[in-house]
Amino acid sequence: MSRDHDALWTALPVPALLLDDKDCTRQANPAAETFLNASERALVGQPIWPLLDMDAPIAPALARARAAGGPLFIGDVSVSARGHPRMQCSVQIAPYSADADQELMLMLITPREFSGQMTHDPRARPAERAAIGMAEMLSHEIKNPLAGITGAAQLLSMNLGPDDCELTDLIVSESRRIAALLHRVESYGNIPPPRFASLNVHDVLRRARQSASLGLAADMRIVEAYDPSLPEAWADADMLLQVLQNLIKNAAEAAGAEGGTITLRSAFEQGARQRGADGWTAPLPLQIEVIDDGPGVPPDLATSLFEPFVSGRENGTGLGLALAARIMAAHGGWIGATSRPGRTVFRLSLPLAAHKEETV
């Protein structure tokens, strides 16, 4: 590597490894040394797979990427390195051609500090189901007396003066706000199955932009950066629109009164894949990104960003991103986020319509 490459290699904040054609380590950056708890000198020449315990078939994926000469992205892998506690990571693999005499592959392992998988760790699902079940039960029990309170306040207001009516109006408005919150809780627990169809994601993005520019993001500058050659996706247009509107709304609220810029981007990544429940990976090449220049995700929310009832806003319900994650899971897709002050990126990954239609 040149001096500039050495500096870049050392500065990479995620574990990075160069692997030869036998999957042995040729080079490891400092982050990889820390992750694997071994020096680069000890790692060089060693097969990588005994050092990494992964719950997805990464070795065959690496072989496919090497044979195809192209990059590969796997969105969610449980990784344990040298007996360390398991953590969810994304894995990116790409050919590295700095040395023409060597067929090296670059592997980046990104711990899930700022990425969220829409299908949560199975160990967390029972707790989530219990929380949602309790919330639904409370919602059912609260809605009937709440309707009675609202009706009583409206009847009282008919015989009161203007000053007293302010109080009954407050009761009615707050009761309606609580009813709307209860409806959101019930909606989260009862997502209907997607109505899949072949669609152009740019049509959905334009609907989301039009709605946002007239309402919840009227003070924001919205930039479109689309790949015009993008093939059609296999998705429910209304559900996808709901996810995009929620992400744009979050970006606008994070920016505050001073406003900012939201970029809507589409792209095609041939190697993007998602690990399924059986351990094998499915292609998710269609990428949609909602990028903002706001303050970023609070660090204390990094590991629970897509869980229900987790919110960084004072009056937030914590259901918007959780609902987005469930919708993407129902699509067999993926949602993730990377964030730092001045740049937050939410990425949606979707399957091709052509792939799905062949199996229908």
mmCIF file of C-alpha atoms in Angstrom:
data_model
loop_
_atom_site.group_PDB
_atom_site.id
_atom_site.type_symbol
_atom_site.label_atom_id
_atom_site.label_comp_id
_atom_site.label_asym_id
_atom_site.label_seq_id
_atom_site.Cartn_x
_atom_site.Cartn_y
_atom_site.Cartn_z
ATOM 1 C CA MET A 1 0.000 0.000 0.000
ATOM 2 C CA SER A 2 1.088 3.583 -0.616
ATOM 3 C CA ARG A 3 1.521 6.058 2.207
ATOM 4 C CA ASP A 4 -1.937 7.536 1.529
ATOM 5 C CA HIS A 5 -3.483 4.078 1.477
ATOM 6 C CA ASP A 6 -1.696 3.199 4.726
ATOM 7 C CA ALA A 7 -3.152 6.284 6.396
ATOM 8 C CA LEU A 8 -6.641 5.488 5.129
ATOM 9 C CA TRP A 9 -6.323 1.835 6.151
ATOM 10 C CA THR A 10 -5.281 2.808 9.665
ATOM 11 C CA ALA A 11 -8.068 5.390 9.969
ATOM 12 C CA LEU A 12 -10.900 3.027 9.003
ATOM 13 C CA PRO A 13 -13.176 2.883 12.081
ATOM 14 C CA VAL A 14 -14.502 -0.636 11.332
ATOM 15 C CA PRO A 15 -12.635 -3.967 11.203
ATOM 16 C CA ALA A 16 -11.100 -4.433 7.729
ATOM 17 C CA LEU A 17 -9.241 -7.493 6.442
ATOM 18 C CA LEU A 18 -7.488 -8.327 3.179
ATOM 19 C CA LEU A 19 -7.886 -12.040 2.373
ATOM 20 C CA ASP A 20 -5.991 -14.108 -0.178
ATOM 21 C CA ASP A 21 -7.432 -16.813 -2.440
ATOM 22 C CA LYS A 22 -7.269 -19.329 0.427
ATOM 23 C CA ASP A 23 -9.200 -16.995 2.785
ATOM 24 C CA CYS A 24 -6.075 -16.361 4.836
ATOM 25 C CA THR A 25 -5.387 -12.922 6.269
ATOM 26 C CA ARG A 26 -2.863 -10.814 4.381
ATOM 27 C CA GLN A 27 -3.474 -7.551 6.218
ATOM 28 C CA ALA A 28 -5.607 -6.336 9.144
ATOM 29 C CA ASN A 29 -6.255 -2.755 10.193
ATOM 30 C CA PRO A 30 -6.103 -1.614 13.865
ATOM 31 C CA ALA A 31 -9.883 -1.922 14.266
ATOM 32 C CA ALA A 32 -9.658 -5.560 13.127
ATOM 33 C CA GLU A 33 -6.823 -6.205 15.585
ATOM 34 C CA THR A 34 -9.045 -4.929 18.398
ATOM 35 C CA PHE A 35 -12.081 -6.840 17.137
ATOM 36 C CA LEU A 36 -10.161 -10.127 16.864
ATOM 37 C CA ASN A 37 -8.036 -9.462 19.954
ATOM 38 C CA ALA A 38 -4.846 -10.257 18.056
ATOM 39 C CA SER A 39 -2.030 -8.324 16.442
ATOM 40 C CA GLU A 40 -1.713 -8.079 12.674
ATOM 41 C CA ARG A 41 1.536 -10.068 12.872
ATOM 42 C CA ALA A 42 -0.322 -12.930 14.566
ATOM 43 C CA LEU A 43 -3.198 -12.782 12.072
ATOM 44 C CA VAL A 44 -1.211 -12.698 8.819
ATOM 45 C CA GLY A 45 -1.239 -16.090 7.106
ATOM 46 C CA GLN A 46 -3.989 -17.454 9.384
ATOM 47 C CA PRO A 47 -7.323 -18.719 7.935
ATOM 48 C CA ILE A 48 -10.022 -16.237 8.896
ATOM 49 C CA TRP A 49 -12.939 -18.602 9.503
ATOM 50 C CA PRO A 50 -11.616 -20.265 12.691
ATOM 51 C CA LEU A 51 -11.314 -16.751 14.143
ATOM 52 C CA LEU A 52 -14.864 -15.638 13.315
ATOM 53 C CA ASP A 53 -17.988 -17.515 14.393
ATOM 54 C CA MET A 54 -20.800 -16.326 12.092
ATOM 55 C CA ASP A 55 -24.372 -17.613 11.845
ATOM 56 C CA ALA A 56 -24.547 -17.099 8.064
ATOM 57 C CA PRO A 57 -22.652 -18.902 5.270
ATOM 58 C CA ILE A 58 -20.142 -16.129 4.591
ATOM 59 C CA ALA A 59 -17.446 -18.414 3.148
ATOM 60 C CA PRO A 60 -19.604 -19.473 0.149
ATOM 61 C CA ALA A 61 -20.689 -15.841 -0.286
ATOM 62 C CA LEU A 62 -17.027 -14.777 -0.365
ATOM 63 C CA ALA A 63 -16.312 -17.454 -2.958
ATOM 64 C CA ARG A 64 -19.191 -16.202 -5.130
ATOM 65 C CA ALA A 65 -17.994 -12.610 -4.870
ATOM 66 C CA ARG A 66 -14.440 -13.678 -5.773
ATOM 67 C CA ALA A 67 -15.653 -15.663 -8.787
ATOM 68 C CA ALA A 68 -17.933 -12.845 -9.971
ATOM 69 C CA GLY A 69 -15.293 -10.178 -9.389
ATOM 70 C CA GLY A 70 -17.917 -7.950 -7.779
ATOM 71 C CA PRO A 71 -18.922 -6.628 -4.336
ATOM 72 C CA LEU A 72 -21.284 -8.324 -1.898
ATOM 73 C CA PHE A 73 -23.240 -6.887 1.039
ATOM 74 C CA ILE A 74 -24.930 -9.010 3.717
ATOM 75 C CA GLY A 75 -27.089 -6.904 5.964
ATOM 76 C CA ASP A 76 -27.344 -8.794 9.240
ATOM 77 C CA VAL A 77 -24.978 -11.431 10.639
ATOM 78 C CA SER A 78 -24.437 -12.541 14.208
ATOM 79 C CA VAL A 79 -20.678 -12.561 14.854
ATOM 80 C CA SER A 80 -18.535 -13.751 17.719
ATOM 81 C CA ALA A 81 -14.794 -13.159 17.540
ATOM 82 C CA ARG A 82 -12.480 -15.322 19.669
ATOM 83 C CA GLY A 83 -15.111 -16.023 22.312
ATOM 84 C CA HIS A 84 -16.316 -12.430 22.637
ATOM 85 C CA PRO A 85 -20.062 -11.826 23.145
ATOM 86 C CA ARG A 86 -22.058 -12.129 19.925
ATOM 87 C CA MET A 87 -23.076 -8.947 18.137
ATOM 88 C CA GLN A 88 -25.109 -8.158 15.059
ATOM 89 C CA CYS A 89 -22.988 -6.890 12.164
ATOM 90 C CA SER A 90 -23.167 -6.169 8.472
ATOM 91 C CA VAL A 91 -20.490 -7.665 6.223
ATOM 92 C CA GLN A 92 -19.221 -6.112 3.002
ATOM 93 C CA ILE A 93 -16.912 -7.939 0.609
ATOM 94 C CA ALA A 94 -15.236 -6.508 -2.503
ATOM 95 C CA PRO A 95 -12.258 -7.306 -4.754
ATOM 96 C CA TYR A 96 -9.069 -5.395 -3.972
ATOM 97 C CA SER A 97 -6.813 -4.984 -6.992
ATOM 98 C CA ALA A 98 -3.953 -2.810 -5.750
ATOM 99 C CA ASP A 99 -1.531 -5.702 -6.377
ATOM 100 C CA ALA A 100 -1.976 -7.322 -9.799
ATOM 101 C CA ASP A 101 -0.071 -10.408 -8.646
ATOM 102 C CA GLN A 102 -2.508 -11.177 -5.850
ATOM 103 C CA GLU A 103 -6.234 -11.906 -5.949
ATOM 104 C CA LEU A 104 -7.168 -10.242 -2.693
ATOM 105 C CA MET A 105 -10.633 -9.635 -1.255
ATOM 106 C CA LEU A 106 -11.448 -6.813 1.132
ATOM 107 C CA MET A 107 -13.838 -7.690 3.962
ATOM 108 C CA LEU A 108 -15.380 -5.016 6.197
ATOM 109 C CA ILE A 109 -17.248 -6.034 9.358
ATOM 110 C CA THR A 110 -19.515 -3.284 10.689
ATOM 111 C CA PRO A 111 -20.946 -3.837 14.191
ATOM 112 C CA ARG A 112 -24.592 -2.824 14.404
ATOM 113 C CA GLU A 113 -24.074 0.351 16.413
ATOM 114 C CA PHE A 114 -26.151 2.529 14.101
ATOM 115 C CA SER A 115 -27.971 -0.027 12.000
ATOM 116 C CA GLY A 116 -31.257 -1.727 12.707
ATOM 117 C CA GLN A 117 -32.587 -5.012 11.489
ATOM 118 C CA MET A 118 -36.315 -5.055 11.001
ATOM 119 C CA THR A 119 -36.561 -8.615 12.272
ATOM 120 C CA HIS A 120 -35.119 -8.258 15.748
ATOM 121 C CA ASP A 121 -32.954 -10.727 17.597
ATOM 122 C CA PRO A 122 -35.221 -13.744 18.227
ATOM 123 C CA ARG A 123 -34.429 -13.542 21.925
ATOM 124 C CA ALA A 124 -36.068 -10.110 22.025
ATOM 125 C CA ARG A 125 -39.279 -11.109 20.202
ATOM 126 C CA PRO A 126 -41.155 -12.628 23.172
ATOM 127 C CA ALA A 127 -40.536 -9.468 25.218
ATOM 128 C CA GLU A 128 -41.689 -7.299 22.320
ATOM 129 C CA ARG A 129 -44.834 -9.377 21.807
ATOM 130 C CA ALA A 130 -45.610 -9.152 25.521
ATOM 131 C CA ALA A 131 -45.199 -5.358 25.506
ATOM 132 C CA ILE A 132 -47.402 -4.968 22.425
ATOM 133 C CA GLY A 133 -50.001 -7.354 23.846
ATOM 134 C CA MET A 134 -50.172 -5.366 27.075
ATOM 135 C CA ALA A 135 -50.445 -2.094 25.153
ATOM 136 C CA GLU A 136 -53.278 -3.482 22.995
ATOM 137 C CA MET A 137 -55.165 -4.694 26.058
ATOM 138 C CA LEU A 138 -54.813 -1.309 27.761
ATOM 139 C CA SER A 139 -55.859 0.428 24.558
ATOM 140 C CA HIS A 140 -59.054 -1.612 24.398
ATOM 141 C CA GLU A 141 -59.844 -0.922 28.054
ATOM 142 C CA ILE A 142 -59.145 2.812 27.793
ATOM 143 C CA LYS A 143 -61.004 3.631 24.562
ATOM 144 C CA ASN A 144 -64.547 3.064 25.898
ATOM 145 C CA PRO A 145 -64.298 5.313 28.996
ATOM 146 C CA LEU A 146 -62.325 7.825 26.922
ATOM 147 C CA ALA A 147 -65.231 8.100 24.483
ATOM 148 C CA GLY A 148 -67.519 8.708 27.465
ATOM 149 C CA ILE A 149 -65.277 11.473 28.787
ATOM 150 C CA THR A 150 -65.213 13.151 25.385
ATOM 151 C CA GLY A 151 -68.990 12.980 25.022
ATOM 152 C CA ALA A 152 -69.572 14.314 28.544
ATOM 153 C CA ALA A 153 -67.233 17.257 27.941
ATOM 154 C CA GLN A 154 -69.044 18.103 24.704
ATOM 155 C CA LEU A 155 -72.427 18.027 26.482
ATOM 156 C CA LEU A 156 -71.135 20.221 29.292
ATOM 157 C CA SER A 157 -69.818 22.801 26.820
ATOM 158 C CA MET A 158 -73.368 23.382 25.512
ATOM 159 C CA ASN A 159 -74.396 25.037 28.796
ATOM 160 C CA LEU A 160 -71.176 26.884 29.689
ATOM 161 C CA GLY A 161 -69.818 30.336 28.981
ATOM 162 C CA PRO A 162 -66.803 31.018 26.730
ATOM 163 C CA ASP A 163 -64.272 30.931 29.578
ATOM 164 C CA ASP A 164 -65.442 27.584 30.878
ATOM 165 C CA CYS A 165 -65.694 26.194 27.359
ATOM 166 C CA GLU A 166 -61.937 26.557 27.061
ATOM 167 C CA LEU A 167 -61.595 23.852 29.713
ATOM 168 C CA THR A 168 -64.051 21.467 28.054
ATOM 169 C CA ASP A 169 -62.381 22.082 24.695
ATOM 170 C CA LEU A 170 -59.079 21.134 26.302
ATOM 171 C CA ILE A 171 -60.616 17.896 27.620
ATOM 172 C CA VAL A 172 -61.962 17.041 24.164
ATOM 173 C CA SER A 173 -58.713 17.814 22.324
ATOM 174 C CA GLU A 174 -56.555 15.863 24.781
ATOM 175 C CA SER A 175 -58.974 12.927 24.707
ATOM 176 C CA ARG A 176 -58.745 12.860 20.919
ATOM 177 C CA ARG A 177 -54.961 12.988 21.111
ATOM 178 C CA ILE A 178 -54.943 9.985 23.451
ATOM 179 C CA ALA A 179 -57.372 8.148 21.153
ATOM 180 C CA ALA A 180 -55.046 8.780 18.196
ATOM 181 C CA LEU A 181 -52.109 7.390 20.182
ATOM 182 C CA LEU A 182 -54.111 4.290 21.095
ATOM 183 C CA HIS A 183 -54.976 3.821 17.426
ATOM 184 C CA ARG A 184 -51.276 3.909 16.534
ATOM 185 C CA VAL A 185 -50.550 1.243 19.159
ATOM 186 C CA GLU A 186 -53.289 -0.977 17.742
ATOM 187 C CA SER A 187 -52.078 -0.370 14.182
ATOM 188 C CA TYR A 188 -48.562 -1.451 15.127
ATOM 189 C CA GLY A 189 -49.845 -4.741 16.509
ATOM 190 C CA ASN A 190 -52.107 -5.456 13.520
ATOM 191 C CA ILE A 191 -50.197 -4.808 10.310
ATOM 192 C CA PRO A 192 -52.069 -6.291 7.341
ATOM 193 C CA PRO A 193 -50.141 -8.429 4.846
ATOM 194 C CA PRO A 194 -48.577 -6.384 2.026
ATOM 195 C CA ARG A 195 -50.423 -6.278 -1.288
ATOM 196 C CA PHE A 196 -47.416 -6.981 -3.482
ATOM 197 C CA ALA A 197 -47.102 -5.661 -7.010
ATOM 198 C CA SER A 198 -44.385 -4.673 -9.436
ATOM 199 C CA LEU A 199 -43.761 -0.948 -8.987
ATOM 200 C CA ASN A 200 -41.419 1.900 -9.828
ATOM 201 C CA VAL A 201 -39.955 3.128 -6.543
ATOM 202 C CA HIS A 202 -39.506 6.603 -8.051
ATOM 203 C CA ASP A 203 -43.283 6.964 -8.335
ATOM 204 C CA VAL A 204 -43.568 6.292 -4.600
ATOM 205 C CA LEU A 205 -40.659 8.631 -3.826
ATOM 206 C CA ARG A 206 -42.297 11.440 -5.805
ATOM 207 C CA ARG A 207 -45.572 10.940 -3.917
ATOM 208 C CA ALA A 208 -43.674 11.073 -0.632
ATOM 209 C CA ARG A 209 -41.836 14.228 -1.688
ATOM 210 C CA GLN A 210 -44.993 15.972 -2.865
ATOM 211 C CA SER A 211 -46.811 15.194 0.374
ATOM 212 C CA ALA A 212 -43.828 16.254 2.494
ATOM 213 C CA SER A 213 -43.165 19.531 0.661
ATOM 214 C CA LEU A 214 -46.774 20.606 1.217
ATOM 215 C CA GLY A 215 -46.924 19.613 4.844
ATOM 216 C CA LEU A 216 -44.575 18.056 7.378
ATOM 217 C CA ALA A 217 -41.341 19.116 5.582
ATOM 218 C CA ALA A 218 -42.514 22.398 4.056
ATOM 219 C CA ASP A 219 -39.535 24.240 5.569
ATOM 220 C CA MET A 220 -36.982 21.713 4.306
ATOM 221 C CA ARG A 221 -35.072 21.693 1.024
ATOM 222 C CA ILE A 222 -35.690 18.317 -0.637
ATOM 223 C CA VAL A 223 -33.159 17.049 -3.194
ATOM 224 C CA GLU A 224 -33.758 14.092 -5.530
ATOM 225 C CA ALA A 225 -30.808 11.895 -6.564
ATOM 226 C CA TYR A 226 -32.307 8.993 -8.490
ATOM 227 C CA ASP A 227 -30.853 6.263 -10.664
ATOM 228 C CA PRO A 228 -33.136 6.489 -13.727
ATOM 229 C CA SER A 229 -32.252 2.952 -14.856
ATOM 230 C CA LEU A 230 -33.517 1.314 -11.654
ATOM 231 C CA PRO A 231 -35.648 -1.796 -12.338
ATOM 232 C CA GLU A 232 -39.010 -2.315 -10.663
ATOM 233 C CA ALA A 233 -39.397 -3.448 -7.069
ATOM 234 C CA TRP A 234 -41.721 -6.042 -5.532
ATOM 235 C CA ALA A 235 -43.584 -4.134 -2.821
ATOM 236 C CA ASP A 236 -46.819 -2.664 -1.509
ATOM 237 C CA ALA A 237 -46.854 0.948 -2.749
ATOM 238 C CA ASP A 238 -48.976 2.317 0.104
ATOM 239 C CA MET A 239 -46.894 0.616 2.778
ATOM 240 C CA LEU A 240 -43.649 1.800 1.194
ATOM 241 C CA LEU A 241 -45.090 5.311 1.037
ATOM 242 C CA GLN A 242 -45.943 5.087 4.741
ATOM 243 C CA VAL A 243 -42.337 4.169 5.578
ATOM 244 C CA LEU A 244 -40.901 7.005 3.463
ATOM 245 C CA GLN A 245 -43.289 9.575 4.904
ATOM 246 C CA ASN A 246 -42.284 8.532 8.406
ATOM 247 C CA LEU A 247 -38.567 8.829 7.630
ATOM 248 C CA ILE A 248 -39.040 12.259 6.017
ATOM 249 C CA LYS A 249 -41.153 13.383 8.981
ATOM 250 C CA ASN A 250 -38.424 12.300 11.411
ATOM 251 C CA ALA A 251 -35.790 14.182 9.390
ATOM 252 C CA ALA A 252 -37.892 17.357 9.364
ATOM 253 C CA GLU A 253 -38.586 17.170 13.097
ATOM 254 C CA ALA A 254 -34.899 16.570 13.856
ATOM 255 C CA ALA A 255 -33.943 19.667 11.861
ATOM 256 C CA GLY A 256 -36.250 21.894 13.899
ATOM 257 C CA ALA A 257 -37.353 25.409 13.033
ATOM 258 C CA GLU A 258 -34.095 26.263 11.257
ATOM 259 C CA GLY A 259 -34.825 23.700 8.521
ATOM 260 C CA GLY A 260 -32.227 21.876 6.491
ATOM 261 C CA THR A 261 -31.826 19.553 3.511
ATOM 262 C CA ILE A 262 -33.320 16.116 2.896
ATOM 263 C CA THR A 263 -31.885 14.035 0.049
ATOM 264 C CA LEU A 264 -33.935 11.218 -1.465
ATOM 265 C CA ARG A 265 -31.606 8.788 -3.248
ATOM 266 C CA SER A 266 -32.098 5.581 -5.188
ATOM 267 C CA ALA A 267 -29.426 3.144 -6.338
ATOM 268 C CA PHE A 268 -28.803 -0.407 -7.506
ATOM 269 C CA GLU A 269 -26.295 -2.604 -5.656
ATOM 270 C CA GLN A 270 -25.869 -5.981 -7.313
ATOM 271 C CA GLY A 271 -24.168 -7.563 -4.304
ATOM 272 C CA ALA A 272 -26.606 -6.414 -1.596
ATOM 273 C CA ARG A 273 -28.083 -9.400 0.212
ATOM 274 C CA GLN A 274 -30.025 -10.177 3.353
ATOM 275 C CA ARG A 275 -29.619 -13.223 5.571
ATOM 276 C CA GLY A 276 -32.802 -15.242 5.947
ATOM 277 C CA ALA A 277 -34.025 -17.362 8.839
ATOM 278 C CA ASP A 278 -32.468 -20.458 7.246
ATOM 279 C CA GLY A 279 -29.035 -18.833 7.155
ATOM 280 C CA TRP A 280 -28.987 -18.329 3.394
ATOM 281 C CA THR A 281 -28.990 -14.952 1.734
ATOM 282 C CA ALA A 282 -31.508 -13.339 -0.612
ATOM 283 C CA PRO A 283 -30.716 -10.523 -3.069
ATOM 284 C CA LEU A 284 -31.944 -7.042 -2.132
ATOM 285 C CA PRO A 285 -30.367 -4.873 -4.843
ATOM 286 C CA LEU A 286 -32.817 -1.934 -4.845
ATOM 287 C CA GLN A 287 -31.685 0.783 -2.439
ATOM 288 C CA ILE A 288 -33.606 3.848 -1.236
ATOM 289 C CA GLU A 289 -31.951 6.349 1.089
ATOM 290 C CA VAL A 290 -33.400 9.245 3.077
ATOM 291 C CA ILE A 291 -30.490 11.494 4.065
ATOM 292 C CA ASP A 292 -30.644 14.575 6.273
ATOM 293 C CA ASP A 293 -28.139 17.072 7.657
ATOM 294 C CA GLY A 294 -29.651 17.287 11.126
ATOM 295 C CA PRO A 295 -28.045 16.660 14.534
ATOM 296 C CA GLY A 296 -28.005 12.872 14.198
ATOM 297 C CA VAL A 297 -29.359 9.980 16.258
ATOM 298 C CA PRO A 298 -28.680 10.238 20.021
ATOM 299 C CA PRO A 299 -25.921 7.728 20.873
ATOM 300 C CA ASP A 300 -27.991 6.151 23.656
ATOM 301 C CA LEU A 301 -30.596 5.070 21.068
ATOM 302 C CA ALA A 302 -28.088 3.476 18.685
ATOM 303 C CA THR A 303 -28.787 -0.141 19.674
ATOM 304 C CA SER A 304 -32.570 0.199 20.081
ATOM 305 C CA LEU A 305 -33.485 2.576 17.270
ATOM 306 C CA PHE A 306 -36.056 0.264 15.655
ATOM 307 C CA GLU A 307 -37.612 -1.145 18.815
ATOM 308 C CA PRO A 308 -41.147 -0.104 19.841
ATOM 309 C CA PHE A 309 -41.683 2.630 22.442
ATOM 310 C CA VAL A 310 -38.135 3.970 21.996
ATOM 311 C CA SER A 311 -38.015 7.650 21.009
ATOM 312 C CA GLY A 312 -35.514 10.491 21.080
ATOM 313 C CA ARG A 313 -38.239 13.153 21.169
ATOM 314 C CA GLU A 314 -39.981 14.349 24.303
ATOM 315 C CA ASN A 315 -43.482 13.669 22.964
ATOM 316 C CA GLY A 316 -42.575 10.815 20.635
ATOM 317 C CA THR A 317 -44.355 7.467 20.818
ATOM 318 C CA GLY A 318 -41.427 5.401 19.580
ATOM 319 C CA LEU A 319 -43.661 3.528 17.116
ATOM 320 C CA GLY A 320 -42.756 5.185 13.800
ATOM 321 C CA LEU A 321 -39.418 3.472 13.156
ATOM 322 C CA ALA A 322 -40.602 0.248 14.760
ATOM 323 C CA LEU A 323 -43.551 0.207 12.360
ATOM 324 C CA ALA A 324 -41.218 0.953 9.433
ATOM 325 C CA ALA A 325 -39.043 -1.995 10.480
ATOM 326 C CA ARG A 326 -42.043 -4.330 10.650
ATOM 327 C CA ILE A 327 -43.249 -3.221 7.223
ATOM 328 C CA MET A 328 -39.817 -3.818 5.696
ATOM 329 C CA ALA A 329 -39.670 -7.224 7.381
ATOM 330 C CA ALA A 330 -43.042 -8.107 5.843
ATOM 331 C CA HIS A 331 -41.519 -7.243 2.452
ATOM 332 C CA GLY A 332 -38.540 -9.517 3.008
ATOM 333 C CA GLY A 333 -36.472 -6.341 2.927
ATOM 334 C CA TRP A 334 -34.115 -4.510 5.223
ATOM 335 C CA ILE A 335 -33.891 -1.140 6.938
ATOM 336 C CA GLY A 336 -30.781 0.322 8.505
ATOM 337 C CA ALA A 337 -29.326 3.621 9.604
ATOM 338 C CA THR A 338 -25.961 5.288 9.940
ATOM 339 C CA SER A 339 -25.711 8.556 11.793
ATOM 340 C CA ARG A 340 -23.326 11.272 12.870
ATOM 341 C CA PRO A 341 -23.952 14.985 13.466
ATOM 342 C CA GLY A 342 -24.670 16.572 10.102
ATOM 343 C CA ARG A 343 -25.453 13.348 8.233
ATOM 344 C CA THR A 344 -28.026 10.681 9.027
ATOM 345 C CA VAL A 345 -28.852 8.048 6.418
ATOM 346 C CA PHE A 346 -31.805 5.667 6.584
ATOM 347 C CA ARG A 347 -31.529 2.964 3.928
ATOM 348 C CA LEU A 348 -34.268 0.678 2.632
ATOM 349 C CA SER A 349 -33.276 -2.442 0.673
ATOM 350 C CA LEU A 350 -35.900 -4.158 -1.484
ATOM 351 C CA PRO A 351 -36.101 -7.196 -3.772
ATOM 352 C CA LEU A 352 -36.509 -7.010 -7.534
ATOM 353 C CA ALA A 353 -39.961 -7.647 -8.975
ATOM 354 C CA ALA A 354 -38.440 -9.961 -11.561
ATOM 355 C CA HIS A 355 -36.992 -12.228 -8.841
ATOM 356 C CA LYS A 356 -40.285 -12.458 -6.964
ATOM 357 C CA GLU A 357 -42.600 -12.844 -9.953
ATOM 358 C CA GLU A 358 -40.652 -15.919 -11.026
ATOM 359 C CA THR A 359 -41.596 -17.663 -7.750
ATOM 360 C CA VAL A 360 -45.240 -16.562 -7.613
#
